[in-house]
mmCIF file of C-alpha atoms in Angstrom:
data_model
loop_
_atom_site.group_PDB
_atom_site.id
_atom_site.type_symbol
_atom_site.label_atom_id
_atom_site.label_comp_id
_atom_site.label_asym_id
_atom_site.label_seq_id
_atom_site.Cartn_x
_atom_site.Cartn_y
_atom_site.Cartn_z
ATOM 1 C CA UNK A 10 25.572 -2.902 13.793
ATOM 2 C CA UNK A 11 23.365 -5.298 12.099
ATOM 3 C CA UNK A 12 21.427 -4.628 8.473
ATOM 4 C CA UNK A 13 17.966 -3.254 8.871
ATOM 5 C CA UNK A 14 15.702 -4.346 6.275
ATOM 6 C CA UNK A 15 12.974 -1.412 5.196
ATOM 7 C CA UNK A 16 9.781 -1.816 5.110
ATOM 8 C CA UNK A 17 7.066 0.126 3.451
ATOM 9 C CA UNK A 18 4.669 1.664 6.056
ATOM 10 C CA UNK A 19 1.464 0.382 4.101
ATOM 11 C CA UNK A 20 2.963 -2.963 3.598
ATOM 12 C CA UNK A 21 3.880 -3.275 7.781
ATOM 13 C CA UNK A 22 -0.158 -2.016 8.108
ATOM 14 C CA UNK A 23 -1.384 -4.974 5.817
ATOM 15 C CA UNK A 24 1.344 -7.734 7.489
ATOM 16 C CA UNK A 25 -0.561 -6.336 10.887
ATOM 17 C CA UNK A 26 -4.292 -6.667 9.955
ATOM 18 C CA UNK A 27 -3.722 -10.077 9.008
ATOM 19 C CA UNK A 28 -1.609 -11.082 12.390
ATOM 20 C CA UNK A 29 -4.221 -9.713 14.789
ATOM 21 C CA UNK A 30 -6.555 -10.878 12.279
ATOM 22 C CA UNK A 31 -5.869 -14.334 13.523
ATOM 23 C CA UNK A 32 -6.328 -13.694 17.271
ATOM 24 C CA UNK A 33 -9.495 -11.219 16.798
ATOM 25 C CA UNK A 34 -11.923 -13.256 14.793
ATOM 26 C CA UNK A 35 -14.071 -10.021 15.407
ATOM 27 C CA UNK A 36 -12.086 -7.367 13.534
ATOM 28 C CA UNK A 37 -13.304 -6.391 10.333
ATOM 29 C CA UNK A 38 -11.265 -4.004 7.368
ATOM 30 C CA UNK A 39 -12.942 -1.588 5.645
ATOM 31 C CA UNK A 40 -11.568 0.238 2.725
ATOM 32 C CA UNK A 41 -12.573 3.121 0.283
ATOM 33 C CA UNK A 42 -11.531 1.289 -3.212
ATOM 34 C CA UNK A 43 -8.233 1.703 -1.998
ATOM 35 C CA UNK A 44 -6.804 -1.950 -0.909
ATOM 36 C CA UNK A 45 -4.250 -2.310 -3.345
ATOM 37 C CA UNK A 46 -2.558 1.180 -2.104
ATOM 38 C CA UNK A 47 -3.103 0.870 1.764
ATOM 39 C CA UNK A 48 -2.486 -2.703 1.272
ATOM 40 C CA UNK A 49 -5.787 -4.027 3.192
ATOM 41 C CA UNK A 50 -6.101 -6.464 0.036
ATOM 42 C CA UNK A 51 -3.199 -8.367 2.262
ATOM 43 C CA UNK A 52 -6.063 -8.649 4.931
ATOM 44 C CA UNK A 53 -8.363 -9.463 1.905
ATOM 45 C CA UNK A 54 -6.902 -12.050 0.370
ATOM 46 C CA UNK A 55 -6.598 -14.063 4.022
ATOM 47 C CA UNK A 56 -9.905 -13.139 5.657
ATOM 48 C CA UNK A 57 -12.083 -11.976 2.540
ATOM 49 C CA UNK A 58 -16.045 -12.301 4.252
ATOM 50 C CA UNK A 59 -14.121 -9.333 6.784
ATOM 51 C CA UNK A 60 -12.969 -7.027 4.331
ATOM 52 C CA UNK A 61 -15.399 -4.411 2.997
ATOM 53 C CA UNK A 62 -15.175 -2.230 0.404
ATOM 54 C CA UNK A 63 -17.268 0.677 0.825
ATOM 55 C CA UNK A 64 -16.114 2.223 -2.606
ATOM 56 C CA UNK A 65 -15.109 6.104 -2.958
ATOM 57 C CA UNK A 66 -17.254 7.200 -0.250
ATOM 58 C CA UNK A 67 -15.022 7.758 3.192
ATOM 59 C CA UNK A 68 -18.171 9.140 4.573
ATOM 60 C CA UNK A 69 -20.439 6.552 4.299
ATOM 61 C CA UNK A 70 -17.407 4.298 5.340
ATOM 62 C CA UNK A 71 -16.846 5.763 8.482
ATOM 63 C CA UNK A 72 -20.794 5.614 9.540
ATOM 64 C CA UNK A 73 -20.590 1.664 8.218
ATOM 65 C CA UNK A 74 -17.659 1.017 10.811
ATOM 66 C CA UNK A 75 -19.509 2.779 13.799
ATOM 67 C CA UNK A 76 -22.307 0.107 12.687
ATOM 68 C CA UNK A 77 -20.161 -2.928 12.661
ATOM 69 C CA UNK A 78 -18.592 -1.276 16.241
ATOM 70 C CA UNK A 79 -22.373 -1.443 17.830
ATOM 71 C CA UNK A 80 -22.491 -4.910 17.195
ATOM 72 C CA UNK A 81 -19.221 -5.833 18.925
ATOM 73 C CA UNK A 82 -16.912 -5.737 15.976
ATOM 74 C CA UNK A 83 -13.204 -3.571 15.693
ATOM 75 C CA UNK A 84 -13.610 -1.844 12.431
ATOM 76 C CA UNK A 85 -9.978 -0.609 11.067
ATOM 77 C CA UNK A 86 -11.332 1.881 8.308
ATOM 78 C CA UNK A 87 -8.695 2.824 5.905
ATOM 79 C CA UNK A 88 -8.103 5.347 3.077
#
């Protein structure tokens, strides 16, 4: 049986965003000051004018990405 290499959850979630970041010009990240542990800062650093950080208010986030989804955008809200 071959060697599976492990993978941090998180890390698979950033590697993702940034992949279907490049087909969906129209998805958008937004994070609660928490990119560095849900690893959205991967989507960050490659697509930074569609990452938002919406600071330590999940709330507020949450209303932000049911904005951005009015207007035709796919919000991935993380915390």
């Amino acid at each position: 049986m071959s060697e599976v290499k492990k993978i941090a959850t998180r890390d698979s979630y950033g590697n993702a965003l940034v992949e279907i970041g490049k087909e969906h010009e129209d998805l958008v990240v937004l994070d609660a000051d928490l990119a560095g542990a849900t690893k959205t800062a991967i989507f960050q650093k490659v697509f930074p004018e569609r990452h938002i950080d919406c600071g330590i208010a999940e709330g507020n986030m949450m209303g932000v990405a049911a904005g951005l989804a009015t207007t035709g955008k796919v919000p991935f809200a993380s915390s």
